mmCIF file of C-alpha atoms and ligand atoms in Angstrom:
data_model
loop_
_atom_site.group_PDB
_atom_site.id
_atom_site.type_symbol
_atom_site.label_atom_id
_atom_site.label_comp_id
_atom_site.label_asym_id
_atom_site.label_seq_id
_atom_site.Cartn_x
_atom_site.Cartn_y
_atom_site.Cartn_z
ATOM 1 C CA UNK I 273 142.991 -56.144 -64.455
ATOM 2 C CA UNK I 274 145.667 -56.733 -66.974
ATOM 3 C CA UNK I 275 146.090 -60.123 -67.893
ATOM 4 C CA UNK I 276 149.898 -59.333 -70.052
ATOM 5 C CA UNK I 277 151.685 -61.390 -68.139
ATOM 6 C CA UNK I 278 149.841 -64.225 -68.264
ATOM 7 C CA UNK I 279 150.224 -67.556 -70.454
ATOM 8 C CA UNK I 280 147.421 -67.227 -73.522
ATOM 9 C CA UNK I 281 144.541 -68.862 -72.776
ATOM 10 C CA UNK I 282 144.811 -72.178 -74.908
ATOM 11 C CA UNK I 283 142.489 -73.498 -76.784
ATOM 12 C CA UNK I 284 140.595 -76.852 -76.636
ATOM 13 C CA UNK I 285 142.648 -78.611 -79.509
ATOM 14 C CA UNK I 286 145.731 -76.613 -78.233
ATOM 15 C CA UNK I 287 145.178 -78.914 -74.733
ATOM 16 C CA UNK I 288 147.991 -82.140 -75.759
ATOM 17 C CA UNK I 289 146.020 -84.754 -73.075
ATOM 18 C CA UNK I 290 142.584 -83.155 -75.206
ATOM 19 C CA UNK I 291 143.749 -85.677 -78.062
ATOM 20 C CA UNK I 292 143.567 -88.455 -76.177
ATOM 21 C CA UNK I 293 140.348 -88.126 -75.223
ATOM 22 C CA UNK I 294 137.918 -90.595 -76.316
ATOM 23 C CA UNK I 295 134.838 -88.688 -78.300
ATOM 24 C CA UNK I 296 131.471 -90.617 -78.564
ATOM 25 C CA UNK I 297 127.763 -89.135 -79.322
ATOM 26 C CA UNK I 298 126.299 -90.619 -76.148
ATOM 27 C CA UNK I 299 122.670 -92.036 -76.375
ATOM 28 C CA UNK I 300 119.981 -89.656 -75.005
ATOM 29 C CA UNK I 301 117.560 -91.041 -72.208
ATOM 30 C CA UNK I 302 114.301 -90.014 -72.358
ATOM 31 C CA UNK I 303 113.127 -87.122 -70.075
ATOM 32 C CA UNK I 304 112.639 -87.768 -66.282
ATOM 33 C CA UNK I 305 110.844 -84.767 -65.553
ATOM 34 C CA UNK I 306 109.862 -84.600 -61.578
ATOM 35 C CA UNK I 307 106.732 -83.686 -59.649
ATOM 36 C CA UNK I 308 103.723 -85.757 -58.312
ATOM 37 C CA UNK I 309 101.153 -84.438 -61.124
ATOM 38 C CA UNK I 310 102.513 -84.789 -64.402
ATOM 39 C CA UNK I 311 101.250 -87.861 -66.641
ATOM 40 C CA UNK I 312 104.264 -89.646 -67.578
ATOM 41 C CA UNK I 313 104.206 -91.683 -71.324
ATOM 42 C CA UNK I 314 107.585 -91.027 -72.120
ATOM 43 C CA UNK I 315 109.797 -93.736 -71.113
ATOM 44 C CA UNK I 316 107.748 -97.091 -71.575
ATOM 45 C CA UNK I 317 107.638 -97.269 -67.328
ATOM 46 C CA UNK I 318 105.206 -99.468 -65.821
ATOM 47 C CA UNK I 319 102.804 -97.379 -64.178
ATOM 48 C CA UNK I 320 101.746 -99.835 -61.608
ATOM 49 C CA UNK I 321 104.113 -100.551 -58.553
ATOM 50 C CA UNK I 322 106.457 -104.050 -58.211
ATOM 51 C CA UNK I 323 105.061 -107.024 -56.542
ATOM 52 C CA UNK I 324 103.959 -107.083 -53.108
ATOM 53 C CA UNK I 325 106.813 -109.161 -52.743
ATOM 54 C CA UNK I 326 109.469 -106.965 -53.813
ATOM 55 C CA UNK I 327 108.241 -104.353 -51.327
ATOM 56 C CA UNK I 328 108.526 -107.150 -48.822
ATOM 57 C CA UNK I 329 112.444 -108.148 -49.830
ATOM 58 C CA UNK I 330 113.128 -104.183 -49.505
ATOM 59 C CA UNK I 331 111.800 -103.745 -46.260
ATOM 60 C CA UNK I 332 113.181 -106.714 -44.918
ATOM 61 C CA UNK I 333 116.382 -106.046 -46.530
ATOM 62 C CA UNK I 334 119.205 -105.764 -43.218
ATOM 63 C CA UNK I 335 121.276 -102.464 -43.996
ATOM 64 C CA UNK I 336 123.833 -104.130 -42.201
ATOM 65 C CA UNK I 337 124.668 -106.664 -45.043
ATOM 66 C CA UNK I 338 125.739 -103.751 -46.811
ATOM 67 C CA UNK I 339 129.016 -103.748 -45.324
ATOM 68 C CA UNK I 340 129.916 -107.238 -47.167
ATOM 69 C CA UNK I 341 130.672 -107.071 -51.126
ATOM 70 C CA UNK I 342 127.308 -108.769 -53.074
ATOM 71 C CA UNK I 343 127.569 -112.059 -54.045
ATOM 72 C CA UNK I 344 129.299 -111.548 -57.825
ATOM 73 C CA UNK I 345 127.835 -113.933 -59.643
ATOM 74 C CA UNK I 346 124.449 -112.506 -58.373
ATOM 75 C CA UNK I 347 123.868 -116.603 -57.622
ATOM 76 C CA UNK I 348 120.052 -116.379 -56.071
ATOM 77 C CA UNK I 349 118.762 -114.655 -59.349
ATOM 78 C CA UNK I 350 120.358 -116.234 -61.695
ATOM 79 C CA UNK I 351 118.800 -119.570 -60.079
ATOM 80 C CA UNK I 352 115.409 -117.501 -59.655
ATOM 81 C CA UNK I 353 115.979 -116.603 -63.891
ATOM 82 C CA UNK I 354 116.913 -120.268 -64.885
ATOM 83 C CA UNK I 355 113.670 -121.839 -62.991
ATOM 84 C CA UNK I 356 111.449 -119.411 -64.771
ATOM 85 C CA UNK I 357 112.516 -120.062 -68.203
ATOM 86 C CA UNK I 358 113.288 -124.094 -67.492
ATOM 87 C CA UNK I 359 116.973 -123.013 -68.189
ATOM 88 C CA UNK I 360 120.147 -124.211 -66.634
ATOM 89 C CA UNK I 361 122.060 -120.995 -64.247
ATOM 90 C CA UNK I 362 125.012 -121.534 -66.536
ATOM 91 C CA UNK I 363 122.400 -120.150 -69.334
ATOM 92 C CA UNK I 364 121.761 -117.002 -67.845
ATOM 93 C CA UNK I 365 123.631 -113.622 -67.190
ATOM 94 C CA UNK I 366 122.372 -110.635 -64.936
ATOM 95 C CA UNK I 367 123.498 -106.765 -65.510
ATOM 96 C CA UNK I 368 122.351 -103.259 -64.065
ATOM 97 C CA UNK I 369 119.417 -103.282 -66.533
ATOM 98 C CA UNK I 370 119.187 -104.705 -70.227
ATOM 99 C CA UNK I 371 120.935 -101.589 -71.353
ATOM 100 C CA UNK I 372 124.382 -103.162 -69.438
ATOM 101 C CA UNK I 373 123.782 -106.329 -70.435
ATOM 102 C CA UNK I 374 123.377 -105.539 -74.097
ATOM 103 C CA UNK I 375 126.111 -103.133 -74.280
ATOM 104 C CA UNK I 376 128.399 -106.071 -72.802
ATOM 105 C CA UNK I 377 127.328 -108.155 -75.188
ATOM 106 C CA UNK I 378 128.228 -105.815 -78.028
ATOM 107 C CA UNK I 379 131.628 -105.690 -76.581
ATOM 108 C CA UNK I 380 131.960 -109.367 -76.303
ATOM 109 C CA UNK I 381 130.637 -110.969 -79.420
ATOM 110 C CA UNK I 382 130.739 -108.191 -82.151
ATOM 111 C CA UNK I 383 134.269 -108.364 -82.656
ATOM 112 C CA UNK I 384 134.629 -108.635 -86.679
ATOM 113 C CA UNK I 385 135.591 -106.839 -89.662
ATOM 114 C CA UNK I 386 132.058 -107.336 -90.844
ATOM 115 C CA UNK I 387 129.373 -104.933 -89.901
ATOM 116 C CA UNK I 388 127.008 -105.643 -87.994
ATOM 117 C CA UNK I 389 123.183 -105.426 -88.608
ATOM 118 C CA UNK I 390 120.687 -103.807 -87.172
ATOM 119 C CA UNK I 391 117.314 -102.056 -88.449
ATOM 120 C CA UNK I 392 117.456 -98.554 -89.213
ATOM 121 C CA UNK I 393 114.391 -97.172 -87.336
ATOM 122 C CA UNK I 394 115.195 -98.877 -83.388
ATOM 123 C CA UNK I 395 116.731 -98.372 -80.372
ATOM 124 C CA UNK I 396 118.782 -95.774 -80.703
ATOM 125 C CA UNK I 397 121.801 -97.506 -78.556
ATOM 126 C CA UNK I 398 122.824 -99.613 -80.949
ATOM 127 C CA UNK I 399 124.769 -97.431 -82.856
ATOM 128 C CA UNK I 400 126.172 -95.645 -79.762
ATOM 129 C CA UNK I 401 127.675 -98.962 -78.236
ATOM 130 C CA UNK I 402 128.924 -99.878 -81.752
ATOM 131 C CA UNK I 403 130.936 -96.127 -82.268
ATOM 132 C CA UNK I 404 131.837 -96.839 -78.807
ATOM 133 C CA UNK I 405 133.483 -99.859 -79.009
ATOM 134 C CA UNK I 406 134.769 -99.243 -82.269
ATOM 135 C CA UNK I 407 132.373 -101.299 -84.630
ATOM 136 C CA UNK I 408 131.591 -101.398 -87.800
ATOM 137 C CA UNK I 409 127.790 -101.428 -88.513
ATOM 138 C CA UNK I 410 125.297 -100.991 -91.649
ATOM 139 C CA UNK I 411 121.811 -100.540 -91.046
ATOM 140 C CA UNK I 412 118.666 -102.328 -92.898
ATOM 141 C CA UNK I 413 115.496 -99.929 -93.828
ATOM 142 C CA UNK I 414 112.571 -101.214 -92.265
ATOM 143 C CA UNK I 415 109.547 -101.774 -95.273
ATOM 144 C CA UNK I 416 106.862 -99.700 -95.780
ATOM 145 C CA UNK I 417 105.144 -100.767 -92.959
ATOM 146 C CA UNK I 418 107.543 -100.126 -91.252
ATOM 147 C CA UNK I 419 108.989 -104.018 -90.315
ATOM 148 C CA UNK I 420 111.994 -106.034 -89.917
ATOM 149 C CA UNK I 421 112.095 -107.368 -93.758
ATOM 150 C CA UNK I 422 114.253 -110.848 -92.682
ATOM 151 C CA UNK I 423 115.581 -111.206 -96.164
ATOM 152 C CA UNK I 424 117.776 -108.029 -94.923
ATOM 153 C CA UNK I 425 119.876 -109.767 -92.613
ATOM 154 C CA UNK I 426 120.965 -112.528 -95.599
ATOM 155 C CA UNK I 427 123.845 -111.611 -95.842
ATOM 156 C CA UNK I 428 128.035 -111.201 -94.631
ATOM 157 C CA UNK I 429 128.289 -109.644 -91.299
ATOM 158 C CA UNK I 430 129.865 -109.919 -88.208
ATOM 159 C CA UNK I 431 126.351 -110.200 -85.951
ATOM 160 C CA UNK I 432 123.211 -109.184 -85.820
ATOM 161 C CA UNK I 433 120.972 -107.227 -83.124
ATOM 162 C CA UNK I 434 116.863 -106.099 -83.391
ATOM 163 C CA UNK I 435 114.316 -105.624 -80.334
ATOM 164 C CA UNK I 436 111.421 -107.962 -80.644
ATOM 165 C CA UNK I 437 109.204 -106.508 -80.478
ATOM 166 C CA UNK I 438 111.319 -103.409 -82.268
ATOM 167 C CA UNK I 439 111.310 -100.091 -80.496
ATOM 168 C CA UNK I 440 109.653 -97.368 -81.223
ATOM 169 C CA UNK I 441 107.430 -98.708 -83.188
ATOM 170 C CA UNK I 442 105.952 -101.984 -81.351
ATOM 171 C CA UNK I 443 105.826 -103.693 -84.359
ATOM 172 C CA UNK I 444 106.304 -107.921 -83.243
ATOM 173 C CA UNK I 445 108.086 -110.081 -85.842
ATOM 174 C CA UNK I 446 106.381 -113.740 -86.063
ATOM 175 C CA UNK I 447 108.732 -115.861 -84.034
ATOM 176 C CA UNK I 448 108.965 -117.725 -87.641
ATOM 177 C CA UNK I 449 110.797 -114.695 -89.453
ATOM 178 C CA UNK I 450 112.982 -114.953 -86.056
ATOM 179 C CA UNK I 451 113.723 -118.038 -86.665
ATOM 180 C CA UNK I 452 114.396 -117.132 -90.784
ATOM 181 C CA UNK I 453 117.057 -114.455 -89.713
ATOM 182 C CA UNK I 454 118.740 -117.536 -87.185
ATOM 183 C CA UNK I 455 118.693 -119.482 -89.976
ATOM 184 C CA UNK I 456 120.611 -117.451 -92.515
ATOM 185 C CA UNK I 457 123.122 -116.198 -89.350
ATOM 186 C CA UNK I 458 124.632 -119.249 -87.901
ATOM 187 C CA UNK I 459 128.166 -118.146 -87.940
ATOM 188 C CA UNK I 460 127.699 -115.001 -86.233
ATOM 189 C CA UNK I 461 126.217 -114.079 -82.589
ATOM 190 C CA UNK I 462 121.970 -113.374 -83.181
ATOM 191 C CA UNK I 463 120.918 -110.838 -80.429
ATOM 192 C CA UNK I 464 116.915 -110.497 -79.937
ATOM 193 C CA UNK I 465 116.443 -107.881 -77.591
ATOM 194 C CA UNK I 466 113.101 -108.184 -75.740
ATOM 195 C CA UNK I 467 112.447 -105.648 -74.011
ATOM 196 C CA UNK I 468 108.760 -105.569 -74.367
ATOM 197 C CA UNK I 469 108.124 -109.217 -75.154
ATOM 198 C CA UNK I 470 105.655 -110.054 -72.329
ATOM 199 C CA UNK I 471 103.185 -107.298 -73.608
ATOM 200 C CA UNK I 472 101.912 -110.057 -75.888
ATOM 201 C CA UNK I 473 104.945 -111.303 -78.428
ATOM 202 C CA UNK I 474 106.035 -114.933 -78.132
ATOM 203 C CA UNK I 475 109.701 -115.230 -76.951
ATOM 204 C CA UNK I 476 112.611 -116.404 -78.722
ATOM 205 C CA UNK I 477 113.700 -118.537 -75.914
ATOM 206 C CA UNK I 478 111.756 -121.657 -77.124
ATOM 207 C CA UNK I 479 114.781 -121.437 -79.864
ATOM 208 C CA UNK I 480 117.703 -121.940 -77.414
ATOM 209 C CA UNK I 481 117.564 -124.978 -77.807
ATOM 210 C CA UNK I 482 118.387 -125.251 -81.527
ATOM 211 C CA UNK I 483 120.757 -122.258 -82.127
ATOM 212 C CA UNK I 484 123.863 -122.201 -79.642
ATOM 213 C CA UNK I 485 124.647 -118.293 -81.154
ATOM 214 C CA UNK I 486 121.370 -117.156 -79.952
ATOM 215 C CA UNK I 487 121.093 -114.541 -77.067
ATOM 216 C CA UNK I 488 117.688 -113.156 -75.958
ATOM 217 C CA UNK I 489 117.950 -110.130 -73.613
ATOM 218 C CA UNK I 490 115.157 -108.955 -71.318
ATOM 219 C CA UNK I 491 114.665 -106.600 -68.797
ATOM 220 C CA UNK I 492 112.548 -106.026 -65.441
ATOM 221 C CA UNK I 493 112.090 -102.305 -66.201
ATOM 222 C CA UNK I 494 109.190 -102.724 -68.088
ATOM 223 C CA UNK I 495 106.775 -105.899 -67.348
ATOM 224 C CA UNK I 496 107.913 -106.217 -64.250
ATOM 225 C CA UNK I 497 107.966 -102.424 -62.806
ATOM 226 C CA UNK I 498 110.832 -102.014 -61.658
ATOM 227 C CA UNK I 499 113.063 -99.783 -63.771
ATOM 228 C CA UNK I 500 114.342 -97.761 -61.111
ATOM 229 C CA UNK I 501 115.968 -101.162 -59.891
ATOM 230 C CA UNK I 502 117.811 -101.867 -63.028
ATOM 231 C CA UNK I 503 118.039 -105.115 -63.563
ATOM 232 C CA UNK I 504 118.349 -107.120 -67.246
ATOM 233 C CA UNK I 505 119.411 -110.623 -68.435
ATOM 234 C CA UNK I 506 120.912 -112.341 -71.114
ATOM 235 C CA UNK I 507 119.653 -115.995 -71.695
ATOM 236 C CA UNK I 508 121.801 -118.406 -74.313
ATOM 237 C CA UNK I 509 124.362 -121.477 -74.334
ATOM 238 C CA UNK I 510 126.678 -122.005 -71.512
ATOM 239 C CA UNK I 511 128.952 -121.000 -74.308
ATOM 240 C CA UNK I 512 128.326 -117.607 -74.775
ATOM 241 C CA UNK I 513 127.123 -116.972 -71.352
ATOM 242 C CA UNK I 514 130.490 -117.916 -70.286
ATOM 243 C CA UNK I 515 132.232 -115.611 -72.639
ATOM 244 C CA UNK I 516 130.173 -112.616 -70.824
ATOM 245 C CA UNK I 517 130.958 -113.438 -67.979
ATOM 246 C CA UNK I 518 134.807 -113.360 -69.198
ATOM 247 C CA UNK I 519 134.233 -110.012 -70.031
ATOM 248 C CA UNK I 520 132.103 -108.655 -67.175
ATOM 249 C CA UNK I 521 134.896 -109.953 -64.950
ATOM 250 C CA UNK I 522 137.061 -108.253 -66.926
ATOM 251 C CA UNK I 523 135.212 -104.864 -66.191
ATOM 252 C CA UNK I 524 133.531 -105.141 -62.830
ATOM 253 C CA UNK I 525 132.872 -107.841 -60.753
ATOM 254 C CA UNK I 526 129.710 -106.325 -58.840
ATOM 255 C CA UNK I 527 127.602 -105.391 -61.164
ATOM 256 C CA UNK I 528 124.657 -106.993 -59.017
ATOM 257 C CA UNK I 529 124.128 -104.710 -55.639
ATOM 258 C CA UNK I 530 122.596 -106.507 -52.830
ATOM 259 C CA UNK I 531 118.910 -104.882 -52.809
ATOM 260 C CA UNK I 532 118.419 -105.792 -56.826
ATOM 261 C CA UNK I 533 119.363 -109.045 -56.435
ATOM 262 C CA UNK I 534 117.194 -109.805 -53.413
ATOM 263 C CA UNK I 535 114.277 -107.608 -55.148
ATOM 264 C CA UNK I 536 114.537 -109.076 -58.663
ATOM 265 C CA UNK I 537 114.917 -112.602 -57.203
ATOM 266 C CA UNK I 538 111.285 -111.794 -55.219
ATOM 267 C CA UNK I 539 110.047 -110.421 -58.166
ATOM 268 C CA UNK I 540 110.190 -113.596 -60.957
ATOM 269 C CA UNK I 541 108.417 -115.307 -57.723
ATOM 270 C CA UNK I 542 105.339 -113.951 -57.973
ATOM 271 C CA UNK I 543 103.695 -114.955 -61.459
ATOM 272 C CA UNK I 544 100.398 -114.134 -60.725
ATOM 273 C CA UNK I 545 101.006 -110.178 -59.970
ATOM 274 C CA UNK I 546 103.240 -110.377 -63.055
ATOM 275 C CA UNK I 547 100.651 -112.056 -65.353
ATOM 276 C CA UNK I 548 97.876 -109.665 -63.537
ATOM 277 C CA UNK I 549 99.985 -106.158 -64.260
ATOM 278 C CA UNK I 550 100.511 -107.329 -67.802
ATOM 279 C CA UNK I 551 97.377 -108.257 -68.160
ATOM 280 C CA UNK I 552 96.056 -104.972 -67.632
ATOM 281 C CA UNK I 553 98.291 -102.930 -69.774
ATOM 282 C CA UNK I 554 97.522 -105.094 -72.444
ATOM 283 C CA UNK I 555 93.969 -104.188 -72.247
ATOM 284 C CA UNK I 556 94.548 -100.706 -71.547
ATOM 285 C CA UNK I 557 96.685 -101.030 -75.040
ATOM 286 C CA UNK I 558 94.043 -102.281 -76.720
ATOM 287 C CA UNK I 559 91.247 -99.966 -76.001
ATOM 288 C CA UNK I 560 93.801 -97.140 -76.951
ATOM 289 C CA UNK I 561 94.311 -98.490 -80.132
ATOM 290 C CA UNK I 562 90.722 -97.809 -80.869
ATOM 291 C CA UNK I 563 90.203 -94.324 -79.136
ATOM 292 C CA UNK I 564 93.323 -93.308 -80.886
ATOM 293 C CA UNK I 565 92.189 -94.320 -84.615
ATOM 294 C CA UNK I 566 88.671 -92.817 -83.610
ATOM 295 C CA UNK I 567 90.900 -89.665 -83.003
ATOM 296 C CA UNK I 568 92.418 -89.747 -86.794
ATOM 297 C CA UNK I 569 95.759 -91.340 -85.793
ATOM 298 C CA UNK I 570 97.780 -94.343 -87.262
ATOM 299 C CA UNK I 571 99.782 -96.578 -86.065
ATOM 300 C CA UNK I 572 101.751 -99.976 -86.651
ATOM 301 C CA UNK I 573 100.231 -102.669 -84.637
ATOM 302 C CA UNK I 574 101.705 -102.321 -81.308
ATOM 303 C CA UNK I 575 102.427 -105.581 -78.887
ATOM 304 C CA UNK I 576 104.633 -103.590 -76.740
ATOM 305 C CA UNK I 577 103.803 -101.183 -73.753
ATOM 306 C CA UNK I 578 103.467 -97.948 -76.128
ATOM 307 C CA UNK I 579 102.053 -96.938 -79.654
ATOM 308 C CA UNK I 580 104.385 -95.151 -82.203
ATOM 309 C CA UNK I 581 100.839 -92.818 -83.435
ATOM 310 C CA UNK I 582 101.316 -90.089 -86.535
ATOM 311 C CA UNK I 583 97.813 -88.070 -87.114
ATOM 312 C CA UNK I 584 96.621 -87.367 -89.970
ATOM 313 C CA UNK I 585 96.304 -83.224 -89.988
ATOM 314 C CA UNK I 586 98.395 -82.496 -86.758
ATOM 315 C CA UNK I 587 102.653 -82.818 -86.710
ATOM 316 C CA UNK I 588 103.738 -84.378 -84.046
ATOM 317 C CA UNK I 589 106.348 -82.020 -82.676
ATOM 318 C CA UNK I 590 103.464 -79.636 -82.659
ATOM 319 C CA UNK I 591 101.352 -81.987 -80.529
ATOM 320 C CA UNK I 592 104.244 -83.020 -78.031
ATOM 321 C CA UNK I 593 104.920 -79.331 -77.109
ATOM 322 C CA UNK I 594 100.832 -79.005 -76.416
ATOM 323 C CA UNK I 595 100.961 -81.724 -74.191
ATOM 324 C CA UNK I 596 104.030 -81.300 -72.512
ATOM 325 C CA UNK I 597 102.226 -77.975 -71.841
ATOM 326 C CA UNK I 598 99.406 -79.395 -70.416
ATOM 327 C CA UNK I 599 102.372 -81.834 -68.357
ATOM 328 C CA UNK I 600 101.919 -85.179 -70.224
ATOM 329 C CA UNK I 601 105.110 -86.166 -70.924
ATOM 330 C CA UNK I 602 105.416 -88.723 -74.599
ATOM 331 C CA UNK I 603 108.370 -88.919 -76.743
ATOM 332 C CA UNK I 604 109.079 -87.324 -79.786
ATOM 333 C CA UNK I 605 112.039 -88.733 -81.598
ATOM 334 C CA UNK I 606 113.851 -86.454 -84.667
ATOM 335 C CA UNK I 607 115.559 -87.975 -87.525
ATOM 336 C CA UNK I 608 113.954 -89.260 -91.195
ATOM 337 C CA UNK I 609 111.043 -91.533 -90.906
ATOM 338 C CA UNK I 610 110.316 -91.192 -87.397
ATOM 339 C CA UNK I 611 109.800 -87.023 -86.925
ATOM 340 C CA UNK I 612 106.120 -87.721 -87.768
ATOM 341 C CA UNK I 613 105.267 -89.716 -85.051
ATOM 342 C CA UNK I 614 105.124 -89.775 -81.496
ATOM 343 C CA UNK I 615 105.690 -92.533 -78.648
ATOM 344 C CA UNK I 616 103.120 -92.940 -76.462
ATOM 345 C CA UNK I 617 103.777 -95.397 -73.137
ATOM 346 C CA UNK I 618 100.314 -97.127 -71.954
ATOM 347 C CA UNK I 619 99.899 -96.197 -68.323
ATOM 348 C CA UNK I 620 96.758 -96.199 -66.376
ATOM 349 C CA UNK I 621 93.210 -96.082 -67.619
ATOM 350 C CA UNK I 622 92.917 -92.861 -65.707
ATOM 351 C CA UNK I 623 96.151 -91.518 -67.536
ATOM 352 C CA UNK I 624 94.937 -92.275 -70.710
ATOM 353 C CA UNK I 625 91.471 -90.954 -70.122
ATOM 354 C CA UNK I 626 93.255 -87.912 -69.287
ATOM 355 C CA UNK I 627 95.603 -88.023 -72.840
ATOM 356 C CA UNK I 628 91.980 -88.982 -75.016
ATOM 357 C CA UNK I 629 90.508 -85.727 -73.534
ATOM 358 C CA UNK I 630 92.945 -83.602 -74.043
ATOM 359 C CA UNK I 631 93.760 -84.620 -77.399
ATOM 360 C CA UNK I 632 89.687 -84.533 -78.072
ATOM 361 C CA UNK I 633 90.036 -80.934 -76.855
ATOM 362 C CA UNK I 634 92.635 -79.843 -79.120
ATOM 363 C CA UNK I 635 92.363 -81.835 -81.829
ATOM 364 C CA UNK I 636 88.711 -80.672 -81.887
ATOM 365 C CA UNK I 637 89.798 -76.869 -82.123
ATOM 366 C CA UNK I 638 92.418 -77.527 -84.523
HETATM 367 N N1 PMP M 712 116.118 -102.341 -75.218
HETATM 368 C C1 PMP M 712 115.136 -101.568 -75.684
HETATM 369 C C2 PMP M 712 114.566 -101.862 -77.026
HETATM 370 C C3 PMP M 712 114.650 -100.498 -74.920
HETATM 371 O O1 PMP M 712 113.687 -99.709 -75.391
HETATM 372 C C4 PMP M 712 115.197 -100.261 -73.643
HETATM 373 C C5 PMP M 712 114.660 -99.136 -72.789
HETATM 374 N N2 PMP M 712 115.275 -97.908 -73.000
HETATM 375 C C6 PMP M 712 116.244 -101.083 -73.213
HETATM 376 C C7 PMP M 712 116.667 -102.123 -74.017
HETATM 377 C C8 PMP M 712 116.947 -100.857 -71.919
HETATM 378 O O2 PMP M 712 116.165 -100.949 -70.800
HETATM 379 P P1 PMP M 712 116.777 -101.212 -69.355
HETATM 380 O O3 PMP M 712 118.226 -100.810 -69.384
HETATM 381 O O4 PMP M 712 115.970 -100.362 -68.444
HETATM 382 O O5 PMP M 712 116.619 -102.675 -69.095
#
């Protein structure tokens, strides 16, 4: 068919409205691959279920109350939140996971000409959010053994961010050196993202107190199961808790729907299936540790959920495509300094029995 008397075909920069478009390099979740017998170490899940009491606040859950708006300010967790951590609800802020509640943070307190600071092996967010919202970062090398050096973050910026402990590569930084890099940073907003702090690091809450431009984030997607959920919190001063709120409100009221508020509120409740789930995973961590260096890998000394491991013969990209072949699922991340290595999530002693003998097997032949 002839297509003469047609317009040309324009091109994407031809396209005026194209321009306007807003370009960002999104962040790149890990892989959710589906089906009931895969092993799944890939995403730093929980692998055992909420509390009992979560199911409970589900089922119980009227669909009817659905019809109503949620309560905005998300008022029953943020009460649950502040009882847990002795805190006052004006110290606490709730958001559809940690990843919401740091990215509005980023957008509400890192608002300088400075750069901000962040490590340069970490969660690879950080520098989305700041090309997102338009700023300026510089990054600080992680030493040789591969840890936040504090004496980094000494210097002009406009705020700093790091997970404690940092992702991927579970290393914990003494609540001390925390404290160092809060001490040097007092006119700027401190974020310490902790994700994975209740896999054994000591929290930088106990600092509150002291430093008025400290936020701690945490999250219940990974020590308290319930990532599909998505739930997160900021605690800090009534100060800066305020000024996220500002913003939030500035964005979208209901952040909060009705089942995650009722589920996470049920969920910081029950202590003893928290401590008990933790508990486990931490062991489970531990034993890995040593069938993994028995196995010729290394690692930096993990107190998260997952082990950043590099072997000693094998690459790791070569190793992540045999075991995604035999469906266990880790993550492999590219880039300098981290291609070597692979992230492994701790999930079950059965699943990890499972990644020890296949690994025996192949490592064995290799
Ligand atoms: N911070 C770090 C360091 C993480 O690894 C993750 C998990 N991807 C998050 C925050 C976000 O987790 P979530 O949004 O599920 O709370």
């Amino acid at each position: 068919m002839s297509r003469r008397n047609e317009a040309p075909e324009e091109t994407a920069a031809s396209r005026p409205w194209e321009r306007n478009i807003r370009r960002v390099t999104p962040y790149v979740p890990g892989e959710q691959p589906q089906g009931g017998r895969l092993i799944k170490l890939n995403t730093n899940e929980n692998p055992y279920p909420p509390s009992p009491g979560v199911c409970k606040a589900l089922r119980g859950l009227d669909p009817g109350a659905l019809r109503r708006y949620p309560d905005p300010a998300a008022s029953a967790l943020l009460k649950a939140l502040a009882g847990y951590y002795a805190l006052e609800p004006e110290q606490v802020f709730v958001g559809v996971g940690s990843d919401d509640v740091l990215g509005m943070a980023f957008l509400t307190f890192f608002n300088s000409d400075r750069p901000m600071l962040f490590p340069d092996v970490t969660y690879s967010f950080y520098p989305v959010w700041a090309e997102l919202f338009g700023i300026p970062y510089e990054t600080c090398p992680l030493n040789a053994d591969l840890a936040v050096d504090p004496r980094d973050y000494d210097r002009a910026n406009g705020g700093v961010v790091f997970p404690n402990p940092n992702a991927p590569t579970g290393c914990f930084l003494p609540l001390g050196q925390v404290e160092e890099i809060l001490r040097h940073n007092r006119d700027v907003v401190v974020i310490v993202d902790e994700a994975y702090i209740d896999f054994g690091g000591e929290s930088a809450v106990s600092l509150l107190g002291r430093y008025e431009n400290l936020l701690v984030v945490q999250t219940f997607s990974k020590s308290r199961s319930m990532a599909g959920m998505r739930i997160g919190y900021a605690l800090g001063s009534p100060a800066l808790i305020r000024a996220m709120q500002d913003v939030k409100y500035s964005y979208n009221s209901y952040t909060m729907n009705l089942p995650s508020i009722l589920a996470g509120e049920a969920a910081v409740k029950d202590e003893e299936y928290f401590k008990e789930t933790v508990g486990k995973i931490i062991e489970t961590r531990e034993n890995a540790k040593k069938r993994l260096a028995a196995l010729g890998f290394t690692f930096p000394d993990s107190k998260a959920n997952f082990l950043f491991i590099r072997h000693s013969r094998v690459r790791a990209a070569e190793l992540y495509d045999a075991l995604r072949a035999r469906q266990i699922y880790v993550r492999h991340f590219s880039g300098p300094r981290v291609e070597d290595y692979l992230r492994v999530t701790i999930g079950t002693d059965e699943e990890m029995e499972a990644l020890y003998g296949f690994l025996e097997e192949y490592l064995g032949a290799g």
